[in-house]
Amino acid sequence: MSTIVLLLITGLGLGALYFLVASGLSLIYGLMGVLNFAHGSFLTLGAFAGWEVARRLGADSWAVFGLALVVGAGVGAAFAALTELLLVRRLYERHIEQVLVTVGLALATVALFEGAWGSDPEFIEGPAWLRGTTDVAGAPVPNDRFLAIGAAVLVLVGIVLFLRYTRFGLIIRAGVENRAMVTALGIDVRKAFTLVFAVGGAAAGLGGVLASQYFGYVSPHLGAQLLIFAFIVTVIGGLGSLTGAAVAAVLVAVLQQFANYYWGYGDLVVVLLLALVLLVRPSGLLGRRA
Amino acid sequence: MTTTPTTQQSSPRSDETAPLPADDGGTVPARRRWLPPAIGLGLVVLLACLPLLAISLPGVLPGPTYTPGTLQVLALALLVGALALSYHLLFGVAGLLSFGHALYFAVGVYGLAIVLDRTDLPLLPAACVVLVGGIAVAHLVGAISLRVTGISFAMVTLAFAQAGNVLVRRNPAGATGGEEGLALDTAHVPDALVGVANTRNLYWLALAVLVVVYAIVLWVERSRAGHVAAATRENEMRVRVVGGRPYLVKLLVFVVAATLATGVGMAYLLLQSGAVPRVTSADFTLTLLVMVVLGGVGSRWGAVVGGVLYTLLDQRLGALASSEAIAGLPSVLRVPLSEPLFILGTLFVLVVLFLPGGIAGAAQRLAHRSGRDRQREAARETIEESA
């Protein structure tokens, strides 16, 4: 019983990280049709920024950890917004080229991170509570799982509220639905593009700081590692669907944890799940029919 | 989402891939029709003679062309060129943006290594077994992933390649050697293909592989299936409307490209005398994509040039990174310049932004311009004569 609880909560924590990456991917794809391969780099840079903050100001206080989260999210958002302004915007409406540009950016930035911080993982520290465990139904659950789950729920609620109750959210939702019509009504959708990139980058940067706590290290390959599963989550959930991404993130991560524990090939099970979903519902769980 | 005007999307592409107007029509002088094949044939003969010559290109090649070290680099470049050509068939002809092409290459590399390691089959039967296995895997994965199109297809192929990567790293039953990789068991490989002294035989093998891959890609592209695949790339709906079967044609092209990659992978194993997990990684497929785009999407020789250029750059930038000139620079310059992948990635971004059509596109524009100049000059001369 306690093993199942532990696997379940660990899976939820991993799912939270997948969701933080996949939410941005899904929003960006939904609005602009861009598959963003550089999203992993946003996450990695956020993780390194948070790590630098913690290293300089003392890692074990909560105030510094909070600052690290804010800085990580801010750096991710700034990097993402710059990517959109300088690279993606120039290739408006040319989807394949946009993908290619983000691929090039991902290759170049990972190499740059390796040059700046070394290719080996750097082990990190944080507030003492995060290293401890809490008993849930007899299972000692590491506390950082709860933090990741809480943050992901907050981000989900925040993005949903933002999309539903703000003017920019309205424009983004309308743009996902029918971009040509929004443009025809005289609304500048391009501002929304930058904004969506920034929101996605902030979620990824936040995810970077949390992922480095979850795994216990930062490395230049942290982002690429999570990105592939985030892609799978986005396809299973349905491209462009935020709720779909949340459901699929939990499903994929929990399944992966259980299969890893009982069978040892969790990553393969995830790919099989993807194949199954595509055979039954090519548009994903909550995606609109193409 | 799907309401974006399609004319805008497809027009830059069709401009690049469409044949030059009027130039290729009935008025083409006979000289221009046989010139490209003649240049290609001459180049192959020259490349075949390289191991017998002593040509030095300081900065580009590590030594004179007859030395095993240089031949090794050149053979690697030719094989990567062949692999890029197989990716061209997928991406350039059929327009299938696959992020999992490394999987079939890895099937060749690891498949042959495992068969030679575990069985007593000689090289050729072993290669046939691996080729059949590669075709089977390509059918299975292709049939599933072609159910979706566009970006979803890219992600699904990426996921399958990732599954292959996981499998190789997990080392099931000790078959793949995990992170360390698998050394080539040379017991059943002909002696002429083993050892540093025989590098030139491997070089000729690599050249032969490239020529065969080129011939097959040319044949597929000129066949009816190739034309339907190209039409599907431009407008799948219209192919459907006129009664074509896009799914089957795409699957055919997918399987042919994958089988070619498997074949190249087997030659790669013999050349490198070992298999490492890097060839299964997603990064490796991404570098293939970089090569094809660098050379020019839709151009056969562009893909080969892209592959060769990328390999040589990768090798030489690595040497540059460890050179003393770089070590003396301040860290702001030293850190980026000592990472070959950073330079290649940046170069790639610049090509996508400012040089649509890559090297082949630029060359075509240049030739087009000089051709126009010549025409203009001829016209001016006739005017002056008549005046």
XYZ file of C-alpha atoms in Angstrom:
677
model
C 0.000 0.000 0.000
C 2.689 2.457 1.054
C 4.631 1.681 -2.137
C 1.588 2.485 -4.245
C 1.046 5.792 -2.413
C 4.710 6.692 -2.844
C 4.664 5.838 -6.568
C 1.421 7.725 -7.041
C 2.629 10.941 -5.380
C 6.047 10.748 -7.052
C 4.248 10.250 -10.352
C 2.058 13.265 -9.658
C 5.187 15.327 -8.901
C 6.784 14.253 -12.194
C 3.497 14.934 -13.953
C 3.568 18.435 -12.489
C 6.967 19.034 -14.115
C 5.731 17.623 -17.441
C 2.725 19.905 -17.236
C 4.853 23.005 -16.585
C 6.722 22.314 -19.834
C 3.754 21.005 -21.829
C 1.423 23.899 -20.935
C 3.692 26.382 -22.703
C 4.222 24.056 -25.676
C 0.505 23.502 -26.017
C -0.416 27.195 -25.756
C 2.249 28.200 -28.277
C 1.217 25.463 -30.686
C -2.452 26.234 -30.247
C -2.068 29.914 -31.065
C 0.797 29.977 -33.551
C 1.217 26.447 -34.875
C 4.867 26.483 -33.785
C 6.400 23.390 -32.264
C 8.962 24.957 -29.973
C 12.095 22.819 -29.701
C 13.841 25.560 -27.726
C 11.381 25.135 -24.853
C 13.811 22.815 -23.082
C 16.424 25.571 -23.211
C 14.024 28.003 -21.487
C 13.708 25.440 -18.708
C 17.443 24.807 -18.458
C 18.276 28.510 -18.350
C 15.633 29.050 -15.650
C 17.135 26.201 -13.629
C 20.646 27.618 -13.912
C 19.446 31.132 -13.034
C 17.716 29.803 -9.907
C 20.813 27.816 -9.003
C 23.077 30.870 -9.382
C 20.763 32.899 -7.120
C 20.722 30.176 -4.463
C 24.487 29.718 -4.672
C 25.221 33.404 -4.167
C 22.701 34.258 -1.465
C 22.737 31.046 0.606
C 20.681 28.073 -0.446
C 18.891 27.087 2.745
C 16.559 30.040 3.406
C 13.000 30.099 2.111
C 13.254 33.754 1.048
C 16.167 32.948 -1.247
C 14.360 29.909 -2.624
C 11.319 32.056 -3.367
C 13.581 34.574 -5.064
C 15.161 31.736 -7.071
C 11.714 30.668 -8.278
C 10.854 34.230 -9.309
C 14.217 34.765 -11.032
C 13.952 31.395 -12.803
C 10.477 32.216 -14.102
C 11.547 35.760 -15.063
C 14.634 34.601 -16.945
C 12.611 31.917 -18.741
C 9.985 34.510 -19.731
C 12.586 37.013 -20.957
C 14.463 34.382 -22.974
C 11.212 33.137 -24.524
C 9.987 36.645 -25.386
C 13.341 37.476 -27.008
C 13.204 34.230 -29.005
C 9.792 35.177 -30.336
C 10.750 38.769 -31.143
C 14.109 38.086 -32.762
C 13.718 34.694 -34.444
C 10.194 33.318 -34.708
C 8.481 36.571 -35.707
C 10.670 36.992 -38.785
C 9.311 33.720 -40.166
C 5.643 34.543 -39.736
C 3.363 31.853 -41.217
C 6.210 29.588 -42.306
C 5.744 26.782 -39.806
C 8.491 24.419 -40.905
C 11.091 27.201 -40.881
C 9.893 28.283 -37.438
C 10.440 24.752 -36.141
C 13.881 24.685 -37.767
C 14.883 27.967 -36.115
C 13.922 26.669 -32.675
C 15.847 23.447 -33.390
C 18.953 25.484 -34.220
C 18.470 27.609 -31.119
C 18.126 24.493 -28.958
C 21.335 22.968 -30.357
C 23.286 26.213 -29.966
C 22.052 27.075 -26.457
C 22.641 23.589 -25.024
C 26.220 23.788 -26.347
C 26.550 27.271 -24.844
C 25.285 26.071 -21.442
C 27.815 23.237 -21.603
C 30.558 25.743 -22.270
C 29.446 28.077 -19.482
C 28.554 25.619 -16.708
C 30.245 22.374 -17.767
C 28.496 19.270 -19.066
C 28.442 17.415 -15.729
C 25.456 17.719 -13.380
C 25.863 20.235 -10.534
C 24.309 18.990 -7.322
C 22.148 21.561 -5.600
C 20.888 22.444 -2.154
C 17.689 24.037 -0.970
C 15.685 24.718 2.186
C 16.059 21.838 4.645
C 12.329 20.996 4.529
C 12.608 20.056 0.843
C 15.168 17.368 1.626
C 12.916 15.808 4.284
C 9.962 13.467 3.908
C 6.356 13.461 5.084
C 4.401 10.354 6.042
C 1.341 9.834 3.840
C -0.530 6.598 4.679
C 2.715 5.056 5.870
C 4.760 6.097 2.840
C 7.715 8.460 3.319
C 7.121 10.965 0.490
C 9.903 13.468 -0.311
C 8.617 16.989 0.324
C 9.761 18.460 -3.019
C 7.009 16.421 -4.719
C 4.363 18.410 -2.868
C 6.034 21.660 -3.897
C 6.049 20.647 -7.569
C 2.411 19.538 -7.469
C 1.333 22.748 -5.686
C 3.215 24.945 -8.144
C 1.755 23.143 -11.153
C -1.789 23.469 -9.798
C -1.203 27.173 -9.177
C 0.141 27.628 -12.707
C -2.816 25.739 -14.188
C -5.323 27.813 -12.205
C -3.399 31.006 -13.002
C -3.303 30.352 -16.749
C -6.969 29.351 -16.834
C -7.970 32.526 -14.938
C -5.737 34.615 -17.183
C -7.270 33.130 -20.317
C -10.819 33.473 -19.042
C -10.915 36.841 -17.278
C -8.402 39.163 -18.935
C -8.527 41.008 -22.228
C -5.306 39.404 -23.481
C -6.663 36.018 -22.480
C -9.744 36.719 -24.563
C -7.605 37.614 -27.580
C -5.499 34.473 -27.147
C -8.569 32.239 -26.879
C -10.090 33.885 -29.915
C -6.776 33.520 -31.771
C -6.623 29.797 -31.036
C -10.186 29.463 -32.297
C -9.825 31.483 -35.501
C -6.803 33.678 -35.995
C -7.739 35.046 -39.387
C -11.002 36.398 -37.975
C -9.268 38.078 -35.015
C -6.817 39.765 -37.372
C -9.649 40.827 -39.646
C -11.331 42.533 -36.687
C -8.304 44.798 -36.374
C -6.712 43.263 -33.305
C -2.926 42.936 -33.303
C -2.461 39.212 -32.647
C 1.315 39.540 -32.693
C 1.354 41.076 -29.214
C -0.484 37.997 -28.052
C 2.194 35.827 -29.695
C 4.959 37.442 -27.645
C 2.813 37.212 -24.544
C 2.099 33.508 -25.041
C 5.781 32.833 -25.531
C 6.569 34.775 -22.335
C 3.909 32.919 -20.314
C 5.140 29.562 -21.633
C 8.750 30.559 -20.912
C 7.849 31.617 -17.364
C 6.136 28.271 -16.693
C 9.168 26.456 -18.133
C 11.624 28.555 -16.066
C 9.626 27.854 -12.929
C 9.572 24.199 -13.918
C 13.367 24.361 -14.278
C 13.922 25.493 -10.671
C 11.450 22.881 -9.412
C 12.918 20.143 -11.602
C 16.386 20.815 -10.246
C 14.944 20.279 -6.732
C 13.086 17.159 -7.879
C 16.117 15.527 -9.481
C 18.649 17.048 -7.062
C 20.916 18.527 -9.755
C 21.110 20.996 -12.631
C 22.695 20.075 -15.955
C 22.623 21.496 -19.481
C 20.570 18.468 -20.570
C 17.837 18.885 -17.960
C 15.526 20.575 -20.463
C 16.038 18.146 -23.348
C 15.377 15.248 -20.981
C 11.962 16.627 -19.974
C 11.117 18.069 -23.391
C 10.667 14.731 -25.149
C 8.139 13.567 -22.562
C 6.456 16.961 -22.680
C 6.055 16.465 -26.460
C 4.455 13.079 -25.841
C 2.177 14.643 -23.216
C 1.129 17.381 -25.632
C 0.278 14.909 -28.405
C -1.611 12.552 -26.071
C -3.504 15.454 -24.511
C -4.372 16.951 -27.875
C -2.336 19.760 -29.448
C -3.469 23.159 -28.218
C -5.559 21.910 -25.310
C -4.443 23.069 -21.844
C -6.712 20.738 -19.885
C -5.695 17.908 -22.190
C -2.051 18.630 -21.351
C -2.819 18.534 -17.610
C -4.711 15.224 -17.811
C -2.111 13.627 -20.085
C 0.787 14.847 -17.911
C -0.631 13.075 -14.855
C -1.531 9.960 -16.849
C 1.880 9.667 -18.516
C 3.930 10.369 -15.396
C 2.002 8.025 -13.078
C 2.047 5.234 -15.654
C 5.754 5.788 -16.180
C 6.507 5.562 -12.435
C 4.500 2.373 -11.956
C 5.958 0.693 -15.049
C 9.460 1.710 -14.020
C 8.996 0.212 -10.562
C 7.326 -3.075 -11.529
C 8.802 -3.710 -14.949
C 11.760 -1.392 -15.470
C 10.770 -0.045 -18.900
C 8.581 2.943 -18.028
C 9.783 5.062 -20.958
C 8.791 2.342 -23.431
C 5.329 2.021 -21.880
C 4.829 5.752 -22.444
C 5.690 5.398 -26.121
C 3.328 2.424 -26.428
C 0.598 4.541 -24.832
C 1.285 7.225 -27.416
C 0.996 4.697 -30.255
C -2.253 3.385 -28.781
C -3.781 6.849 -28.411
C -2.829 7.711 -31.994
C -4.414 4.538 -33.321
C -7.669 5.138 -31.452
C -7.868 8.951 -31.423
C -5.368 10.618 -33.788
C -6.258 14.080 -32.468
C -5.387 13.243 -28.857
C -7.579 12.880 -25.767
C -9.059 16.390 -25.709
C -7.896 17.717 -29.063
C -10.308 18.971 -31.666
C -10.755 16.783 -34.715
C -8.533 18.038 -37.495
C -5.982 27.250 -36.453
C -6.373 25.629 -39.830
C -7.976 28.671 -41.362
C -4.683 30.313 -42.285
C -4.554 31.075 -45.977
C -2.758 28.162 -47.588
C -1.454 30.129 -50.513
C 0.776 32.093 -48.181
C 2.148 28.934 -46.639
C 2.964 27.041 -49.742
C 4.146 29.800 -52.022
C 7.740 30.210 -50.730
C 8.267 26.462 -50.897
C 6.860 25.875 -54.309
C 8.961 28.765 -55.583
C 12.104 27.083 -54.394
C 11.305 23.625 -55.652
C 9.730 24.507 -58.964
C 11.984 24.123 -61.979
C 13.360 27.321 -63.413
C 10.864 28.806 -65.811
C 11.643 28.435 -69.508
C 15.273 27.451 -68.867
C 14.563 23.721 -68.734
C 12.108 23.784 -71.605
C 12.627 22.531 -75.124
C 15.168 25.235 -75.913
C 17.812 23.853 -73.556
C 21.038 23.280 -75.463
C 22.154 19.622 -75.437
C 25.333 20.656 -73.635
C 23.404 21.626 -70.492
C 21.499 18.365 -70.346
C 24.508 16.060 -70.107
C 26.742 18.469 -68.215
C 25.513 17.725 -64.644
C 25.802 13.901 -64.977
C 29.260 14.339 -66.512
C 30.374 16.549 -63.619
C 28.971 13.994 -61.136
C 30.749 11.114 -62.860
C 34.020 13.052 -62.935
C 33.685 13.843 -59.238
C 33.091 10.182 -58.361
C 36.161 9.130 -60.394
C 38.227 11.831 -58.674
C 36.999 10.719 -55.245
C 37.761 7.094 -56.111
C 41.347 8.066 -57.008
C 41.944 10.096 -53.825
C 43.547 7.248 -51.811
C 46.193 6.942 -54.556
C 47.010 10.661 -54.583
C 48.814 12.913 -52.119
C 46.703 16.058 -52.001
C 47.010 18.243 -48.917
C 44.345 20.708 -47.889
C 45.717 22.256 -44.694
C 42.936 23.369 -42.368
C 40.309 21.218 -44.084
C 41.838 17.753 -43.903
C 44.096 16.457 -41.127
C 46.790 15.265 -43.599
C 47.538 14.175 -47.211
C 44.702 12.198 -48.793
C 46.456 8.802 -48.834
C 46.889 8.666 -45.020
C 44.427 6.448 -43.091
C 43.432 9.324 -40.744
C 42.310 11.546 -43.613
C 40.605 8.673 -45.429
C 38.714 7.853 -42.239
C 37.396 11.438 -42.006
C 36.522 11.492 -45.710
C 34.759 8.113 -45.553
C 32.772 9.320 -42.541
C 31.804 12.464 -44.449
C 30.679 10.384 -47.471
C 28.564 8.078 -45.287
C 26.958 11.013 -43.485
C 26.319 12.527 -46.918
C 24.558 9.293 -47.944
C 22.510 9.360 -44.736
C 21.543 12.986 -45.352
C 20.502 11.922 -48.866
C 18.153 9.294 -47.426
C 16.707 11.980 -45.153
C 16.292 14.197 -48.202
C 14.039 11.531 -49.729
C 11.845 11.772 -46.634
C 11.866 15.514 -45.987
C 12.766 17.076 -49.310
C 10.685 14.841 -51.605
C 7.754 13.632 -49.513
C 7.767 16.633 -47.131
C 7.688 14.343 -44.091
C 9.376 16.143 -41.206
C 10.629 13.139 -39.242
C 12.555 13.496 -36.010
C 13.168 9.764 -35.748
C 15.318 8.960 -38.763
C 18.240 8.060 -36.484
C 16.267 5.003 -35.385
C 16.722 3.213 -38.733
C 20.372 4.201 -38.925
C 20.750 2.763 -35.431
C 18.974 -0.434 -36.503
C 21.726 -0.830 -39.108
C 24.578 -0.010 -36.737
C 23.396 -1.966 -33.705
C 21.595 -4.691 -35.678
C 24.698 -5.696 -37.613
C 26.891 -5.408 -34.508
C 24.561 -7.713 -32.554
C 24.089 -10.243 -35.358
C 27.865 -10.475 -35.917
C 28.390 -10.724 -32.165
C 25.756 -13.362 -31.395
C 25.659 -15.584 -34.499
C 28.147 -17.264 -36.828
C 26.737 -15.698 -39.978
C 29.284 -14.236 -42.419
C 29.062 -10.524 -43.226
C 26.784 -10.592 -46.290
C 24.035 -12.904 -44.951
C 24.163 -10.989 -41.658
C 23.697 -7.723 -43.551
C 20.692 -9.210 -45.379
C 19.106 -10.273 -42.061
C 19.582 -6.772 -40.630
C 18.181 -5.179 -43.786
C 15.028 -7.312 -43.545
C 14.741 -6.382 -39.863
C 15.121 -2.695 -40.724
C 12.366 -2.932 -43.361
C 10.060 -4.599 -40.825
C 10.671 -1.924 -38.158
C 10.159 0.840 -40.728
C 6.819 -0.661 -41.831
C 5.584 -0.936 -38.263
C 6.627 2.544 -37.110
C 5.734 4.184 -40.412
C 2.249 2.652 -40.497
C 1.485 3.999 -37.017
C 3.118 7.419 -37.223
C 1.734 8.244 -40.685
C -1.762 8.194 -39.165
C -1.021 11.759 -38.127
C 0.473 14.500 -40.267
C 2.599 17.598 -39.910
C 3.903 18.487 -36.477
C 2.250 15.535 -34.735
C 4.051 13.204 -37.132
C 7.352 14.838 -36.163
C 6.660 14.304 -32.468
C 5.516 10.705 -32.866
C 8.599 9.721 -34.850
C 10.673 11.468 -32.182
C 8.961 9.389 -29.515
C 9.685 6.119 -31.335
C 13.321 7.056 -31.836
C 13.483 7.895 -28.140
C 12.119 4.438 -27.343
C 14.962 2.969 -29.396
C 17.426 5.138 -27.504
C 16.047 3.960 -24.147
C 16.213 0.342 -25.258
C 19.846 0.659 -26.342
C 20.870 2.421 -23.121
C 19.067 -0.091 -20.873
C 21.168 -2.868 -22.424
C 18.572 -5.698 -22.529
C 20.259 -9.090 -21.951
C 23.638 -7.429 -22.408
C 23.000 -7.160 -26.173
C 23.773 -3.479 -26.786
C 26.515 -2.805 -24.243
C 24.596 0.095 -22.679
C 26.400 3.432 -22.434
C 29.761 1.930 -23.418
C 28.485 0.725 -26.760
C 29.369 -2.410 -28.659
C 32.669 -3.177 -30.393
C 32.606 -4.793 -33.842
C 33.271 -8.537 -33.689
C 35.622 -8.972 -36.629
C 35.652 -12.787 -36.650
C 33.239 -13.007 -39.606
C 34.224 -9.796 -41.403
C 36.510 -10.171 -44.472
C 40.116 -9.232 -43.635
C 40.156 -6.568 -46.348
C 37.715 -4.473 -44.301
C 39.515 -4.735 -40.950
C 42.363 -2.660 -39.571
C 43.887 0.767 -40.057
C 45.956 -0.380 -43.046
C 42.755 -1.218 -44.937
C 41.069 2.131 -44.348
C 41.143 2.845 -48.069
C 39.013 -0.239 -48.770
C 36.490 1.127 -46.266
C 36.728 4.492 -48.008
C 35.871 2.889 -51.344
C 33.023 1.045 -49.638
C 31.696 4.358 -48.312
C 31.942 5.908 -51.774
C 30.095 2.925 -53.265
C 27.373 3.251 -50.622
C 26.952 6.937 -51.467
C 26.708 6.228 -55.208
C 24.174 3.415 -54.690
C 22.064 5.552 -52.330
C 22.168 8.412 -54.838
C 21.063 6.101 -57.642
C 18.161 4.691 -55.608
C 17.027 8.149 -54.474
C 17.175 9.372 -58.081
C 15.193 6.332 -59.239
C 12.508 6.793 -56.561
C 12.271 10.514 -57.265
C 11.804 9.925 -61.011
C 9.303 7.079 -60.512
C 5.523 7.516 -60.497
C 5.475 6.994 -56.734
C 8.033 9.768 -56.325
C 5.915 12.180 -58.339
C 2.828 11.315 -56.289
C 4.854 11.803 -53.088
C 5.997 15.240 -54.265
C 2.418 16.125 -55.208
C 1.258 15.016 -51.755
C 3.843 17.312 -50.199
C 2.408 20.258 -52.085
C -1.288 19.486 -51.637
C -2.507 16.229 -50.155
C -6.177 17.065 -50.636
C -5.784 17.429 -54.391
C -3.970 14.102 -54.665
C -6.903 12.522 -52.847
C -9.399 14.232 -55.107
C -7.764 12.950 -58.298
C -7.842 9.431 -56.852
C -4.318 9.057 -55.462
C -3.508 7.117 -52.287
C -1.257 9.478 -50.302
C -0.958 7.170 -47.284
C 0.495 4.236 -49.231
C 2.885 6.428 -51.202
C 4.113 8.167 -48.069
C 4.602 4.794 -46.385
C 6.566 3.581 -49.398
C 8.887 6.596 -49.344
C 9.234 6.299 -45.564
C 10.249 2.631 -45.811
C 12.678 3.226 -48.684
C 14.362 6.091 -46.817
C 14.541 4.013 -43.636
C 16.003 1.018 -45.499
C 18.670 3.226 -47.080
C 19.506 4.570 -43.617
C 19.849 0.990 -42.334
C 22.249 0.194 -45.157
C 24.337 3.290 -44.461
C 24.325 2.360 -40.763
C 25.894 -1.019 -41.514
C 28.719 0.605 -43.497
C 29.127 3.080 -40.614
C 29.605 0.181 -38.193
C 32.364 -1.304 -40.356
C 34.077 2.094 -40.671
C 33.911 3.047 -36.999
C 34.365 -0.606 -35.876
C 31.871 -0.114 -33.071
C 28.425 1.168 -32.116
C 27.861 3.964 -29.589
C 24.491 5.088 -28.131
C 24.935 8.587 -29.616
C 23.739 7.352 -33.029
C 20.330 6.563 -31.515
C 19.826 9.969 -29.888
C 17.332 12.630 -30.923
C 20.241 15.056 -31.303
C 21.623 12.892 -34.086
C 18.393 13.184 -36.100
C 18.405 16.921 -35.473
C 21.910 17.162 -36.934
C 20.624 15.274 -40.028
C 17.925 17.893 -40.376
C 20.551 20.616 -40.000
C 22.604 19.059 -42.822
C 19.689 18.811 -45.236
C 18.544 22.374 -44.564
C 22.121 23.667 -44.747
C 22.547 22.027 -48.157
C 19.131 23.115 -49.394
C 15.786 21.383 -48.968
C 14.671 19.590 -52.096
C 18.103 19.314 -53.682
C 19.863 15.948 -53.950
C 23.394 17.215 -54.299
C 22.601 19.879 -51.687
C 21.873 17.156 -49.122
C 25.160 15.397 -49.897
C 27.123 18.650 -49.752
C 25.367 19.554 -46.491
C 26.263 16.191 -44.936
C 29.893 16.310 -46.069
C 30.307 19.961 -45.059
C 28.720 19.383 -41.647
C 30.991 16.420 -40.895
C 34.148 18.235 -41.958
C 33.114 21.362 -39.995
C 32.293 19.277 -36.937
C 35.692 17.557 -37.094
C 37.697 20.686 -37.779
C 35.836 22.939 -35.321
C 36.643 20.375 -32.634
C 40.308 20.738 -33.534
C 39.916 24.521 -33.558
C 38.334 24.455 -30.100
C 41.365 22.816 -28.549
C 43.845 25.014 -30.424
C 45.977 27.615 -28.678
C 44.499 30.549 -30.562
C 41.167 29.909 -28.840
C 42.639 29.211 -25.398
C 44.190 32.690 -25.337
C 40.906 34.549 -25.894
C 38.892 36.167 -23.082
C 36.182 33.883 -21.732
C 33.309 35.779 -23.420
C 34.698 34.660 -26.780
C 36.441 31.475 -25.691
C 33.394 29.687 -24.246
C 31.157 29.948 -27.353
C 33.978 29.327 -29.836
C 35.151 26.176 -28.091
C 31.731 24.536 -28.604
C 31.459 23.242 -32.208
C 27.737 22.649 -31.805
C 27.185 26.276 -30.801
C 28.826 27.504 -33.990
C 26.944 24.973 -36.132
C 23.639 25.772 -34.432
C 24.126 29.506 -34.938
C 25.141 28.938 -38.552
C 21.980 26.888 -39.034
C 19.749 29.619 -37.573
C 21.386 32.178 -39.856
C 20.880 29.971 -42.931
C 17.194 29.462 -42.095
C 16.692 33.189 -41.545
C 18.712 34.684 -44.375
C 19.459 31.978 -46.943
C 16.243 30.116 -47.800
C 17.104 27.160 -49.986
C 20.507 26.704 -48.311
C 23.671 26.208 -50.343
C 21.842 24.694 -53.328
C 19.349 27.572 -53.382
C 22.123 30.151 -53.267
C 24.026 28.379 -56.056
C 20.891 28.179 -58.176
C 20.176 31.882 -57.705
C 23.782 32.677 -58.608
C 23.650 30.529 -61.766
C 20.287 32.009 -62.671
C 21.633 35.523 -62.308
C 24.767 34.883 -64.370
C 22.616 33.153 -67.008
C 20.384 36.219 -67.175
C 23.431 38.474 -67.447
C 24.711 36.418 -70.338
C 21.360 36.624 -72.095
C 21.261 40.358 -71.552
C 24.789 40.716 -72.925
C 23.924 38.666 -76.002
C 20.842 40.803 -76.537
C 22.907 43.961 -76.220
C 25.426 42.645 -78.764
C 22.723 41.865 -81.332
C 21.275 45.338 -80.816
C 24.688 46.912 -81.261
C 25.353 44.805 -84.352
C 22.088 45.768 -85.968
C 22.619 49.407 -85.104
